[in-house]
């Protein structure tokens, strides 16, 4: 089941589960994807961006070509802020046997609504 987070006449925001393609693949067995599933209920939905198959997260979809063009331009011009977060459980052993606890990871803090860290 695909979780819908936001919908209006111009946009859909949905949660893509890990393991599902964002758009159809080249091979016949890779046609099941998020956009095809969404188009079954919302025929006007068009892809604006993609996430890797193994990645879960929120995706923005346009409803119509004009909105798709406008949003695609914003992504192209890097005017869209993206935030990636990772959940890390436990520690692991890296190459050479060195321990890499989660505390050693250096991740940027998510930006606040006012643009500050």
mmCIF file of C-alpha atoms in Angstrom:
data_model
loop_
_atom_site.group_PDB
_atom_site.id
_atom_site.type_symbol
_atom_site.label_atom_id
_atom_site.label_comp_id
_atom_site.label_asym_id
_atom_site.label_seq_id
_atom_site.Cartn_x
_atom_site.Cartn_y
_atom_site.Cartn_z
ATOM 1 C CA UNK A 1 0.000 0.000 0.000
ATOM 2 C CA UNK A 2 1.291 3.445 -0.926
ATOM 3 C CA UNK A 3 0.921 6.094 1.769
ATOM 4 C CA UNK A 4 -0.366 9.431 0.481
ATOM 5 C CA UNK A 5 0.909 12.399 2.525
ATOM 6 C CA UNK A 6 -0.513 15.318 0.538
ATOM 7 C CA UNK A 7 -2.814 15.849 -2.427
ATOM 8 C CA UNK A 8 -4.266 18.859 -4.227
ATOM 9 C CA UNK A 9 -5.038 19.813 -7.834
ATOM 10 C CA UNK A 10 -1.345 20.317 -8.649
ATOM 11 C CA UNK A 11 0.635 17.865 -6.496
ATOM 12 C CA UNK A 12 0.839 14.516 -4.804
ATOM 13 C CA UNK A 13 3.347 13.696 -2.067
ATOM 14 C CA UNK A 14 3.662 9.973 -1.458
ATOM 15 C CA UNK A 15 5.934 7.680 0.497
ATOM 16 C CA UNK A 16 7.955 5.342 -1.703
ATOM 17 C CA UNK A 17 8.786 2.096 0.050
ATOM 18 C CA UNK A 18 12.253 0.597 -0.296
ATOM 19 C CA UNK A 19 12.393 -2.063 -3.001
ATOM 20 C CA UNK A 20 9.910 -0.397 -5.364
ATOM 21 C CA UNK A 21 11.127 1.393 -8.492
ATOM 22 C CA UNK A 22 10.190 5.062 -8.908
ATOM 23 C CA UNK A 23 9.652 4.688 -12.662
ATOM 24 C CA UNK A 24 9.405 1.638 -14.939
ATOM 25 C CA UNK A 25 12.642 -0.173 -15.736
ATOM 26 C CA UNK A 26 13.720 -1.288 -19.196
ATOM 27 C CA UNK A 27 12.957 -4.976 -18.720
ATOM 28 C CA UNK A 28 9.394 -6.349 -18.751
ATOM 29 C CA UNK A 29 9.794 -7.681 -15.217
ATOM 30 C CA UNK A 30 10.638 -4.153 -13.983
ATOM 31 C CA UNK A 31 7.408 -2.426 -15.021
ATOM 32 C CA UNK A 32 5.879 -2.372 -11.520
ATOM 33 C CA UNK A 33 6.754 0.994 -10.041
ATOM 34 C CA UNK A 34 5.364 3.818 -7.935
ATOM 35 C CA UNK A 35 4.247 6.067 -10.796
ATOM 36 C CA UNK A 36 2.332 3.243 -12.529
ATOM 37 C CA UNK A 37 0.584 2.379 -9.274
ATOM 38 C CA UNK A 38 -0.320 6.030 -8.702
ATOM 39 C CA UNK A 39 -1.605 6.489 -12.257
ATOM 40 C CA UNK A 40 -4.147 3.734 -11.649
ATOM 41 C CA UNK A 41 -5.932 6.144 -9.251
ATOM 42 C CA UNK A 42 -4.606 9.489 -10.525
ATOM 43 C CA UNK A 43 -4.197 9.297 -14.338
ATOM 44 C CA UNK A 44 -2.747 12.836 -14.534
ATOM 45 C CA UNK A 45 0.224 12.067 -12.228
ATOM 46 C CA UNK A 46 3.664 12.638 -13.782
ATOM 47 C CA UNK A 47 7.168 12.027 -12.445
ATOM 48 C CA UNK A 48 9.208 14.999 -11.244
ATOM 49 C CA UNK A 49 12.178 13.215 -9.625
ATOM 50 C CA UNK A 50 13.294 9.715 -8.674
ATOM 51 C CA UNK A 51 14.666 7.799 -5.726
ATOM 52 C CA UNK A 52 16.810 4.678 -6.051
ATOM 53 C CA UNK A 53 14.963 1.379 -5.786
ATOM 54 C CA UNK A 54 16.541 0.546 -2.419
ATOM 55 C CA UNK A 55 15.686 3.976 -0.989
ATOM 56 C CA UNK A 56 12.467 4.791 0.820
ATOM 57 C CA UNK A 57 11.201 8.328 1.215
ATOM 58 C CA UNK A 58 8.789 11.035 0.214
ATOM 59 C CA UNK A 59 8.347 11.749 -3.472
ATOM 60 C CA UNK A 60 6.700 14.681 -5.191
ATOM 61 C CA UNK A 61 4.509 14.065 -8.239
ATOM 62 C CA UNK A 62 2.997 16.646 -10.580
ATOM 63 C CA UNK A 63 -0.602 16.525 -11.717
ATOM 64 C CA UNK A 64 -0.331 17.658 -15.320
ATOM 65 C CA UNK A 65 2.388 18.715 -17.747
ATOM 66 C CA UNK A 66 2.522 22.402 -16.759
ATOM 67 C CA UNK A 67 3.146 21.594 -13.107
ATOM 68 C CA UNK A 68 5.657 18.900 -14.082
ATOM 69 C CA UNK A 69 7.603 21.379 -16.228
ATOM 70 C CA UNK A 70 7.642 24.014 -13.477
ATOM 71 C CA UNK A 71 8.724 21.563 -10.771
ATOM 72 C CA UNK A 72 11.300 19.871 -13.012
ATOM 73 C CA UNK A 73 12.857 23.277 -13.699
ATOM 74 C CA UNK A 74 13.140 23.925 -9.956
ATOM 75 C CA UNK A 75 14.906 20.572 -9.455
ATOM 76 C CA UNK A 76 17.172 21.282 -12.448
ATOM 77 C CA UNK A 77 18.080 24.708 -11.059
ATOM 78 C CA UNK A 78 18.692 23.142 -7.624
ATOM 79 C CA UNK A 79 16.056 25.353 -6.024
ATOM 80 C CA UNK A 80 14.511 22.366 -4.236
ATOM 81 C CA UNK A 81 15.932 21.547 -0.806
ATOM 82 C CA UNK A 82 16.363 17.816 -0.241
ATOM 83 C CA UNK A 83 17.025 16.241 3.112
ATOM 84 C CA UNK A 84 18.315 12.700 3.474
ATOM 85 C CA UNK A 85 18.226 10.964 6.816
ATOM 86 C CA UNK A 86 19.572 7.545 7.727
ATOM 87 C CA UNK A 87 18.638 5.276 10.592
ATOM 88 C CA UNK A 88 21.673 3.387 11.794
ATOM 89 C CA UNK A 89 21.404 0.542 14.258
ATOM 90 C CA UNK A 90 24.410 -0.742 16.173
ATOM 91 C CA UNK A 91 28.023 -0.643 15.088
ATOM 92 C CA UNK A 92 29.853 -2.620 12.500
ATOM 93 C CA UNK A 93 33.265 -3.607 11.386
ATOM 94 C CA UNK A 94 34.633 -1.751 8.422
ATOM 95 C CA UNK A 95 37.479 -2.719 6.144
ATOM 96 C CA UNK A 96 40.642 -3.474 8.009
ATOM 97 C CA UNK A 97 38.713 -4.429 11.155
ATOM 98 C CA UNK A 98 38.305 -0.846 12.429
ATOM 99 C CA UNK A 99 35.131 -0.297 14.439
ATOM 100 C CA UNK A 100 32.736 2.292 13.025
ATOM 101 C CA UNK A 101 30.118 3.089 15.672
ATOM 102 C CA UNK A 102 27.181 5.215 14.618
ATOM 103 C CA UNK A 103 28.538 8.051 16.776
ATOM 104 C CA UNK A 104 31.471 8.434 14.356
ATOM 105 C CA UNK A 105 29.192 9.333 11.463
ATOM 106 C CA UNK A 106 29.265 13.002 10.548
ATOM 107 C CA UNK A 107 25.867 13.959 9.154
ATOM 108 C CA UNK A 108 24.607 17.457 8.461
ATOM 109 C CA UNK A 109 21.759 18.566 10.683
ATOM 110 C CA UNK A 110 18.439 19.004 8.863
ATOM 111 C CA UNK A 111 17.693 22.631 8.032
ATOM 112 C CA UNK A 112 14.969 24.356 9.992
ATOM 113 C CA UNK A 113 11.974 26.046 8.369
ATOM 114 C CA UNK A 114 13.754 29.412 8.671
ATOM 115 C CA UNK A 115 16.709 28.074 6.675
ATOM 116 C CA UNK A 116 19.053 27.802 9.658
ATOM 117 C CA UNK A 117 20.737 24.612 10.936
#
